[in-house]
């Protein structure tokens, strides 16, 4: 799922699903949708994904002329012998359709002890059989060793057909629907898991951390976090359009000039790391960058307070066709005291 940011307040809407998930409640038998929480032993979510969605080009999905996977059974010294240090060094790439098994596989990965997922504790409280599944893998799991999770069953997951599956929760947990928009629920093909688990891959930073695989509008073409990262358009991206829900405020803010256009709107996005705020700001003013925050040292150069006391761009910035976007960052903070300290 994803959020529609033109709706107020923001609302969850389908992304790869055909519709919002259907929910059934059960105890010893199925219950009405208005059942009280104490009566609900299980919540069953049915998810149906759209056909015709394809993964980005990736060597894990590449096949040879005989129809076998090209890079899932690599010889021990293959990477060194071929001089492979980057994902783009693999000559072949491939793709295949997104299916329900890919979502099921990712949820199983989150229970795999070798993955060490930070969301494990919360998910084990709610997804039926999640903790038991993890324990069943504890004897065979080892970091770097591939485990074909397709061979192991998880009680809370059920495949209905190629595009439909069910997730069963213990009791009621309405917040679960918001999990479906989180990155950890992104589908993962088993081929990519096996590909990255091969000897020598982690030594060359060939891993999910550095080269994720997905079905979205962009793919990570270049990854050098200490210098720059490049996102390029996914040639296999499905037909998606810029949302058309908007308000008068959106129109006044200039957010509606791309209504109905095919996504993504650009072919490439380049993110460059500037370690110092002043050089970043100066390069922004010179037109090298499209976007910049305003550091304390540059505040007076760009901002003036209008009569109402609110910040606005000064005349020089407006003449350069600059726009000011203000956001509110919610945060949580606390003050702690050692109540056992003799002074306190």
Short mmCIF file of N, CA, C and O in Angstrom, two decimals, residues 113-211:
data_model
loop_
_atom_site.label_atom_id
_atom_site.label_comp_id
_atom_site.label_asym_id
_atom_site.label_seq_id
_atom_site.Cartn_x
_atom_site.Cartn_y
_atom_site.Cartn_z
N UNK A 113 16.27 -15.83 11.82
CA UNK A 113 17.23 -15.29 12.78
C UNK A 113 18.46 -14.68 12.12
O UNK A 113 19.07 -13.75 12.67
N UNK A 114 18.84 -15.19 10.94
CA UNK A 114 20.03 -14.67 10.26
C UNK A 114 19.85 -13.23 9.79
O UNK A 114 20.82 -12.49 9.63
N UNK A 115 18.60 -12.81 9.56
CA UNK A 115 18.34 -11.46 9.08
C UNK A 115 18.43 -10.44 10.21
O UNK A 115 18.76 -9.28 10.02
N UNK A 116 18.11 -10.88 11.44
CA UNK A 116 18.16 -10.01 12.61
C UNK A 116 17.29 -8.77 12.43
O UNK A 116 17.73 -7.62 12.57
N UNK A 117 16.04 -8.99 12.09
CA UNK A 117 15.12 -7.90 11.80
C UNK A 117 14.74 -7.13 13.06
O UNK A 117 14.35 -7.72 14.07
N UNK A 118 14.81 -5.79 13.03
CA UNK A 118 14.42 -4.99 14.20
C UNK A 118 12.91 -5.00 14.45
O UNK A 118 12.47 -4.62 15.54
N UNK A 119 12.13 -5.44 13.47
CA UNK A 119 10.68 -5.48 13.63
C UNK A 119 10.21 -6.84 14.14
O UNK A 119 9.02 -7.07 14.37
N UNK A 120 11.16 -7.77 14.34
CA UNK A 120 10.81 -9.14 14.72
C UNK A 120 9.94 -9.19 15.98
O UNK A 120 8.92 -9.89 16.01
N UNK A 121 10.33 -8.47 17.02
CA UNK A 121 9.60 -8.54 18.28
C UNK A 121 8.14 -8.19 18.14
O UNK A 121 7.26 -8.88 18.65
N UNK A 122 7.85 -7.11 17.44
CA UNK A 122 6.46 -6.66 17.26
C UNK A 122 5.68 -7.63 16.39
O UNK A 122 4.53 -7.98 16.70
N UNK A 123 6.29 -8.10 15.30
CA UNK A 123 5.58 -9.00 14.40
C UNK A 123 5.30 -10.34 15.06
O UNK A 123 4.27 -10.96 14.80
N UNK A 124 6.20 -10.80 15.92
CA UNK A 124 6.00 -12.09 16.58
C UNK A 124 4.84 -12.06 17.55
O UNK A 124 4.27 -13.10 17.89
N UNK A 125 4.46 -10.87 17.99
CA UNK A 125 3.31 -10.74 18.90
C UNK A 125 1.98 -10.83 18.16
O UNK A 125 0.96 -11.12 18.78
N UNK A 126 1.99 -10.59 16.87
CA UNK A 126 0.73 -10.45 16.15
C UNK A 126 0.52 -11.46 15.02
O UNK A 126 -0.60 -11.93 14.84
N UNK A 127 1.54 -11.79 14.24
CA UNK A 127 1.35 -12.73 13.14
C UNK A 127 1.36 -14.15 13.67
O UNK A 127 2.30 -14.57 14.36
N UNK A 128 0.34 -14.89 13.37
CA UNK A 128 0.19 -16.26 13.87
C UNK A 128 1.36 -17.13 13.43
O UNK A 128 1.67 -17.21 12.24
N UNK A 129 2.02 -17.78 14.38
CA UNK A 129 3.09 -18.71 14.07
C UNK A 129 4.42 -18.08 13.74
O UNK A 129 5.37 -18.79 13.41
N UNK A 130 4.53 -16.76 13.86
CA UNK A 130 5.76 -16.06 13.46
C UNK A 130 6.94 -16.48 14.35
O UNK A 130 8.01 -16.80 13.85
N UNK A 131 6.72 -16.46 15.65
CA UNK A 131 7.79 -16.82 16.58
C UNK A 131 8.17 -18.29 16.43
O UNK A 131 9.36 -18.64 16.44
N UNK A 132 7.17 -19.15 16.28
CA UNK A 132 7.45 -20.57 16.12
C UNK A 132 8.23 -20.86 14.84
O UNK A 132 9.13 -21.70 14.82
N UNK A 133 7.90 -20.11 13.78
CA UNK A 133 8.63 -20.26 12.52
C UNK A 133 10.10 -19.89 12.71
O UNK A 133 11.00 -20.59 12.22
N UNK A 134 10.34 -18.80 13.42
CA UNK A 134 11.71 -18.37 13.67
C UNK A 134 12.48 -19.41 14.47
O UNK A 134 13.65 -19.70 14.16
N UNK A 135 11.85 -19.97 15.46
CA UNK A 135 12.51 -20.98 16.28
C UNK A 135 12.83 -22.23 15.48
O UNK A 135 13.86 -22.88 15.70
N UNK A 136 11.98 -22.56 14.52
CA UNK A 136 12.22 -23.75 13.70
C UNK A 136 13.44 -23.56 12.79
O UNK A 136 14.03 -24.54 12.34
N UNK A 137 13.82 -22.30 12.53
CA UNK A 137 14.97 -22.03 11.69
C UNK A 137 16.26 -21.85 12.48
O UNK A 137 17.35 -21.78 11.89
N UNK A 138 16.15 -21.77 13.80
CA UNK A 138 17.32 -21.45 14.62
C UNK A 138 18.45 -22.48 14.47
O UNK A 138 19.62 -22.13 14.56
N UNK A 139 18.09 -23.73 14.23
CA UNK A 139 19.13 -24.77 14.12
C UNK A 139 19.82 -24.77 12.76
O UNK A 139 20.97 -25.21 12.65
N UNK A 140 19.13 -24.27 11.73
CA UNK A 140 19.70 -24.32 10.38
C UNK A 140 20.16 -22.95 9.90
O UNK A 140 20.84 -22.85 8.88
N UNK A 141 19.79 -21.91 10.65
CA UNK A 141 20.10 -20.55 10.21
C UNK A 141 21.54 -20.18 10.56
O UNK A 141 22.01 -20.43 11.66
N UNK A 142 22.21 -19.58 9.60
CA UNK A 142 23.54 -19.05 9.83
C UNK A 142 23.76 -17.89 8.88
O UNK A 142 23.41 -17.98 7.69
N UNK A 143 24.30 -16.78 9.40
CA UNK A 143 24.49 -15.59 8.59
C UNK A 143 25.34 -15.92 7.38
O UNK A 143 26.41 -16.52 7.49
N UNK A 144 24.87 -15.51 6.19
CA UNK A 144 25.60 -15.75 4.96
C UNK A 144 25.23 -17.04 4.27
O UNK A 144 25.56 -17.23 3.09
N UNK A 145 24.58 -17.96 4.97
CA UNK A 145 24.19 -19.23 4.38
C UNK A 145 22.75 -19.13 3.88
O UNK A 145 21.87 -18.69 4.61
N UNK A 146 22.53 -19.54 2.65
CA UNK A 146 21.20 -19.44 2.09
C UNK A 146 20.30 -20.55 2.60
O UNK A 146 20.67 -21.73 2.64
N UNK A 147 19.11 -20.14 3.02
CA UNK A 147 18.06 -21.08 3.43
C UNK A 147 16.87 -20.84 2.50
O UNK A 147 16.37 -19.72 2.42
N UNK A 148 16.44 -21.85 1.82
CA UNK A 148 15.29 -21.71 0.92
C UNK A 148 14.03 -21.71 1.77
O UNK A 148 13.49 -22.75 2.14
N UNK A 149 13.55 -20.51 2.09
CA UNK A 149 12.41 -20.36 2.99
C UNK A 149 11.11 -20.88 2.39
O UNK A 149 10.13 -21.05 3.10
N UNK A 150 11.11 -21.14 1.11
CA UNK A 150 9.91 -21.69 0.47
C UNK A 150 9.59 -23.09 1.01
O UNK A 150 8.44 -23.54 0.93
N UNK A 151 10.59 -23.76 1.53
CA UNK A 151 10.41 -25.13 2.01
C UNK A 151 9.83 -25.18 3.42
O UNK A 151 9.50 -26.26 3.92
N UNK A 152 9.71 -24.03 4.07
CA UNK A 152 9.22 -23.99 5.45
C UNK A 152 7.89 -23.23 5.47
O UNK A 152 7.73 -22.21 4.82
N UNK A 153 6.95 -23.75 6.24
CA UNK A 153 5.62 -23.13 6.31
C UNK A 153 5.48 -22.28 7.57
O UNK A 153 6.04 -22.60 8.62
N UNK A 154 4.74 -21.20 7.41
CA UNK A 154 4.44 -20.29 8.51
C UNK A 154 2.92 -20.26 8.67
O UNK A 154 2.21 -19.96 7.71
N UNK A 155 2.43 -20.56 9.86
CA UNK A 155 0.99 -20.77 10.07
C UNK A 155 0.15 -19.57 9.67
O UNK A 155 -0.97 -19.71 9.19
N UNK A 156 0.68 -18.36 9.83
CA UNK A 156 -0.11 -17.17 9.55
C UNK A 156 -0.09 -16.71 8.11
O UNK A 156 -0.66 -15.66 7.79
N UNK A 157 0.55 -17.49 7.23
CA UNK A 157 0.61 -17.13 5.81
C UNK A 157 -0.01 -18.24 4.98
O UNK A 157 0.30 -19.41 5.17
N UNK A 158 -0.86 -17.87 4.04
CA UNK A 158 -1.50 -18.85 3.17
C UNK A 158 -1.62 -18.30 1.76
O UNK A 158 -2.20 -17.22 1.55
N UNK A 159 -1.07 -19.02 0.80
CA UNK A 159 -1.19 -18.62 -0.59
C UNK A 159 -2.50 -19.16 -1.16
O UNK A 159 -2.79 -20.35 -1.03
N UNK A 160 -3.28 -18.28 -1.78
CA UNK A 160 -4.55 -18.68 -2.38
C UNK A 160 -4.35 -18.99 -3.86
O UNK A 160 -4.77 -20.03 -4.36
N UNK A 161 -3.69 -18.08 -4.56
CA UNK A 161 -3.33 -18.30 -5.96
C UNK A 161 -2.13 -17.43 -6.29
O UNK A 161 -1.51 -16.86 -5.38
N UNK A 162 -1.78 -17.30 -7.55
CA UNK A 162 -0.58 -16.56 -7.96
C UNK A 162 -0.57 -15.13 -7.44
O UNK A 162 0.50 -14.57 -7.17
N UNK A 163 -1.75 -14.53 -7.29
CA UNK A 163 -1.82 -13.12 -6.94
C UNK A 163 -2.54 -12.86 -5.62
O UNK A 163 -2.74 -11.68 -5.28
N UNK A 164 -2.90 -13.89 -4.90
CA UNK A 164 -3.69 -13.71 -3.68
C UNK A 164 -3.09 -14.50 -2.53
O UNK A 164 -2.70 -15.65 -2.71
N UNK A 165 -3.02 -13.88 -1.36
CA UNK A 165 -2.56 -14.59 -0.17
C UNK A 165 -3.24 -14.01 1.06
O UNK A 165 -3.83 -12.92 1.02
N UNK A 166 -3.14 -14.75 2.16
CA UNK A 166 -3.76 -14.34 3.41
C UNK A 166 -2.72 -14.23 4.52
O UNK A 166 -1.75 -15.00 4.56
N UNK A 167 -2.93 -13.26 5.40
CA UNK A 167 -2.12 -13.10 6.60
C UNK A 167 -3.06 -13.17 7.80
O UNK A 167 -4.04 -12.42 7.87
N UNK A 168 -2.77 -14.08 8.72
CA UNK A 168 -3.62 -14.26 9.89
C UNK A 168 -2.92 -13.69 11.13
O UNK A 168 -1.77 -14.04 11.42
N UNK A 169 -3.64 -12.82 11.83
CA UNK A 169 -3.13 -12.22 13.06
C UNK A 169 -3.81 -12.83 14.27
O UNK A 169 -4.95 -13.30 14.18
N UNK A 170 -3.14 -12.78 15.40
CA UNK A 170 -3.75 -13.21 16.65
C UNK A 170 -4.57 -12.06 17.21
O UNK A 170 -4.07 -10.95 17.39
N UNK A 171 -5.87 -12.30 17.44
CA UNK A 171 -6.75 -11.27 17.95
C UNK A 171 -6.98 -10.17 16.94
O UNK A 171 -6.94 -10.40 15.72
N UNK A 172 -7.24 -8.97 17.44
CA UNK A 172 -7.45 -7.81 16.57
C UNK A 172 -6.27 -6.85 16.72
O UNK A 172 -5.80 -6.59 17.83
N UNK A 173 -5.81 -6.34 15.61
CA UNK A 173 -4.72 -5.36 15.61
C UNK A 173 -4.95 -4.42 14.43
O UNK A 173 -4.36 -4.58 13.37
N UNK A 174 -5.82 -3.40 14.61
CA UNK A 174 -6.17 -2.52 13.49
C UNK A 174 -4.98 -1.80 12.87
O UNK A 174 -5.02 -1.44 11.70
N UNK A 175 -3.92 -1.60 13.66
CA UNK A 175 -2.75 -0.90 13.13
C UNK A 175 -2.04 -1.69 12.04
O UNK A 175 -1.21 -1.15 11.30
N UNK A 176 -2.35 -2.98 11.92
CA UNK A 176 -1.63 -3.83 10.98
C UNK A 176 -1.70 -3.30 9.55
O UNK A 176 -0.74 -3.41 8.79
N UNK A 177 -2.82 -2.71 9.19
CA UNK A 177 -2.99 -2.25 7.80
C UNK A 177 -1.92 -1.23 7.44
O UNK A 177 -1.50 -1.13 6.28
N UNK A 178 -1.42 -0.48 8.44
CA UNK A 178 -0.39 0.51 8.16
C UNK A 178 0.98 -0.15 7.94
O UNK A 178 1.86 0.45 7.34
N UNK A 179 1.15 -1.37 8.43
CA UNK A 179 2.39 -2.10 8.15
C UNK A 179 2.55 -2.32 6.64
O UNK A 179 3.67 -2.38 6.15
N UNK A 180 1.43 -2.43 5.95
CA UNK A 180 1.47 -2.78 4.53
C UNK A 180 2.06 -1.66 3.66
O UNK A 180 2.29 -1.86 2.47
N UNK A 181 2.31 -0.49 4.26
CA UNK A 181 2.95 0.60 3.52
C UNK A 181 4.41 0.76 3.92
O UNK A 181 5.10 1.64 3.40
N UNK A 182 4.89 -0.08 4.82
CA UNK A 182 6.25 0.06 5.33
C UNK A 182 7.26 -0.67 4.44
O UNK A 182 6.94 -1.68 3.82
N UNK A 183 8.51 -0.18 4.41
CA UNK A 183 9.53 -0.81 3.55
C UNK A 183 9.78 -2.27 3.86
O UNK A 183 10.11 -3.04 2.95
N UNK A 184 9.62 -2.69 5.13
CA UNK A 184 9.94 -4.08 5.46
C UNK A 184 8.92 -5.06 4.88
O UNK A 184 9.13 -6.26 4.92
N UNK A 185 7.83 -4.58 4.33
CA UNK A 185 6.86 -5.46 3.68
C UNK A 185 7.04 -5.46 2.16
O UNK A 185 6.20 -5.97 1.44
N UNK A 186 8.13 -4.88 1.67
CA UNK A 186 8.39 -4.92 0.23
C UNK A 186 8.64 -6.35 -0.21
O UNK A 186 9.30 -7.11 0.50
N UNK A 187 8.15 -6.73 -1.36
CA UNK A 187 8.33 -8.12 -1.83
C UNK A 187 9.77 -8.41 -2.20
O UNK A 187 10.47 -7.55 -2.75
N UNK A 188 10.21 -9.61 -1.90
CA UNK A 188 11.58 -10.04 -2.21
C UNK A 188 11.51 -11.37 -2.97
O UNK A 188 10.95 -12.34 -2.46
N UNK A 189 12.08 -11.43 -4.17
CA UNK A 189 12.12 -12.72 -4.89
C UNK A 189 13.17 -13.63 -4.25
O UNK A 189 14.25 -13.18 -3.86
N UNK A 190 12.85 -14.90 -4.17
CA UNK A 190 13.79 -15.84 -3.55
C UNK A 190 15.11 -15.87 -4.31
O UNK A 190 16.18 -16.12 -3.73
N UNK A 191 15.05 -15.60 -5.62
CA UNK A 191 16.26 -15.62 -6.42
C UNK A 191 17.29 -14.60 -5.93
O UNK A 191 18.50 -14.86 -5.92
N UNK A 192 16.80 -13.42 -5.53
CA UNK A 192 17.72 -12.38 -5.05
C UNK A 192 18.35 -12.79 -3.72
O UNK A 192 19.53 -12.52 -3.47
N UNK A 193 17.57 -13.42 -2.87
CA UNK A 193 18.10 -13.90 -1.59
C UNK A 193 19.21 -14.91 -1.82
O UNK A 193 20.28 -14.85 -1.19
N UNK A 194 18.97 -15.84 -2.72
CA UNK A 194 19.99 -16.85 -3.03
C UNK A 194 21.21 -16.22 -3.71
O UNK A 194 22.37 -16.56 -3.41
N UNK A 195 20.97 -15.28 -4.60
CA UNK A 195 22.05 -14.60 -5.33
C UNK A 195 23.01 -13.92 -4.37
O UNK A 195 24.24 -14.10 -4.46
N UNK A 196 22.47 -13.14 -3.42
CA UNK A 196 23.31 -12.38 -2.51
C UNK A 196 23.95 -13.25 -1.42
O UNK A 196 24.86 -12.80 -0.72
N UNK A 197 23.48 -14.48 -1.25
CA UNK A 197 24.01 -15.36 -0.22
C UNK A 197 25.24 -16.14 -0.67
O UNK A 197 25.84 -16.87 0.12
N UNK A 198 25.62 -15.98 -1.93
CA UNK A 198 26.74 -16.75 -2.47
C UNK A 198 28.08 -16.23 -1.94
O UNK A 198 28.21 -15.04 -1.59
N UNK A 199 29.08 -17.11 -1.86
CA UNK A 199 30.39 -16.72 -1.31
C UNK A 199 31.01 -15.53 -2.05
O UNK A 199 30.96 -15.44 -3.27
N UNK A 200 31.57 -14.60 -1.27
CA UNK A 200 32.25 -13.45 -1.84
C UNK A 200 31.38 -12.24 -2.07
O UNK A 200 31.88 -11.12 -2.27
N UNK A 201 30.05 -12.41 -2.06
CA UNK A 201 29.15 -11.29 -2.35
C UNK A 201 29.26 -10.19 -1.28
O UNK A 201 29.43 -9.01 -1.59
N UNK A 202 29.17 -10.55 -0.02
CA UNK A 202 29.20 -9.56 1.06
C UNK A 202 30.54 -8.83 1.11
O UNK A 202 30.60 -7.65 1.47
N UNK A 203 31.64 -9.51 0.75
CA UNK A 203 32.96 -8.88 0.76
C UNK A 203 33.04 -7.74 -0.23
O UNK A 203 33.84 -6.81 -0.06
N UNK A 204 32.24 -7.78 -1.28
CA UNK A 204 32.24 -6.74 -2.31
C UNK A 204 31.03 -5.83 -2.19
O UNK A 204 30.69 -5.09 -3.13
N UNK A 205 30.36 -5.88 -1.04
CA UNK A 205 29.15 -5.07 -0.81
C UNK A 205 28.05 -5.36 -1.82
O UNK A 205 27.26 -4.47 -2.17
N UNK A 206 28.01 -6.58 -2.31
CA UNK A 206 26.91 -7.01 -3.17
C UNK A 206 25.86 -7.64 -2.27
O UNK A 206 25.93 -8.81 -1.92
N UNK A 207 24.90 -6.83 -1.86
CA UNK A 207 23.92 -7.26 -0.86
C UNK A 207 22.66 -6.42 -1.00
O UNK A 207 22.61 -5.44 -1.74
N UNK A 208 21.62 -6.80 -0.24
CA UNK A 208 20.38 -6.02 -0.23
C UNK A 208 20.64 -4.61 0.28
O UNK A 208 19.97 -3.66 -0.13
N UNK A 209 21.58 -4.46 1.21
CA UNK A 209 21.87 -3.14 1.77
C UNK A 209 22.32 -2.16 0.70
O UNK A 209 21.96 -0.98 0.74
N UNK A 210 23.14 -2.65 -0.23
CA UNK A 210 23.73 -1.77 -1.23
C UNK A 210 22.96 -1.79 -2.54
O UNK A 210 22.96 -0.80 -3.27
N UNK A 211 22.34 -2.90 -2.87
CA UNK A 211 21.63 -3.02 -4.15
C UNK A 211 20.28 -3.69 -3.94
O UNK A 211 20.11 -4.87 -4.24
#
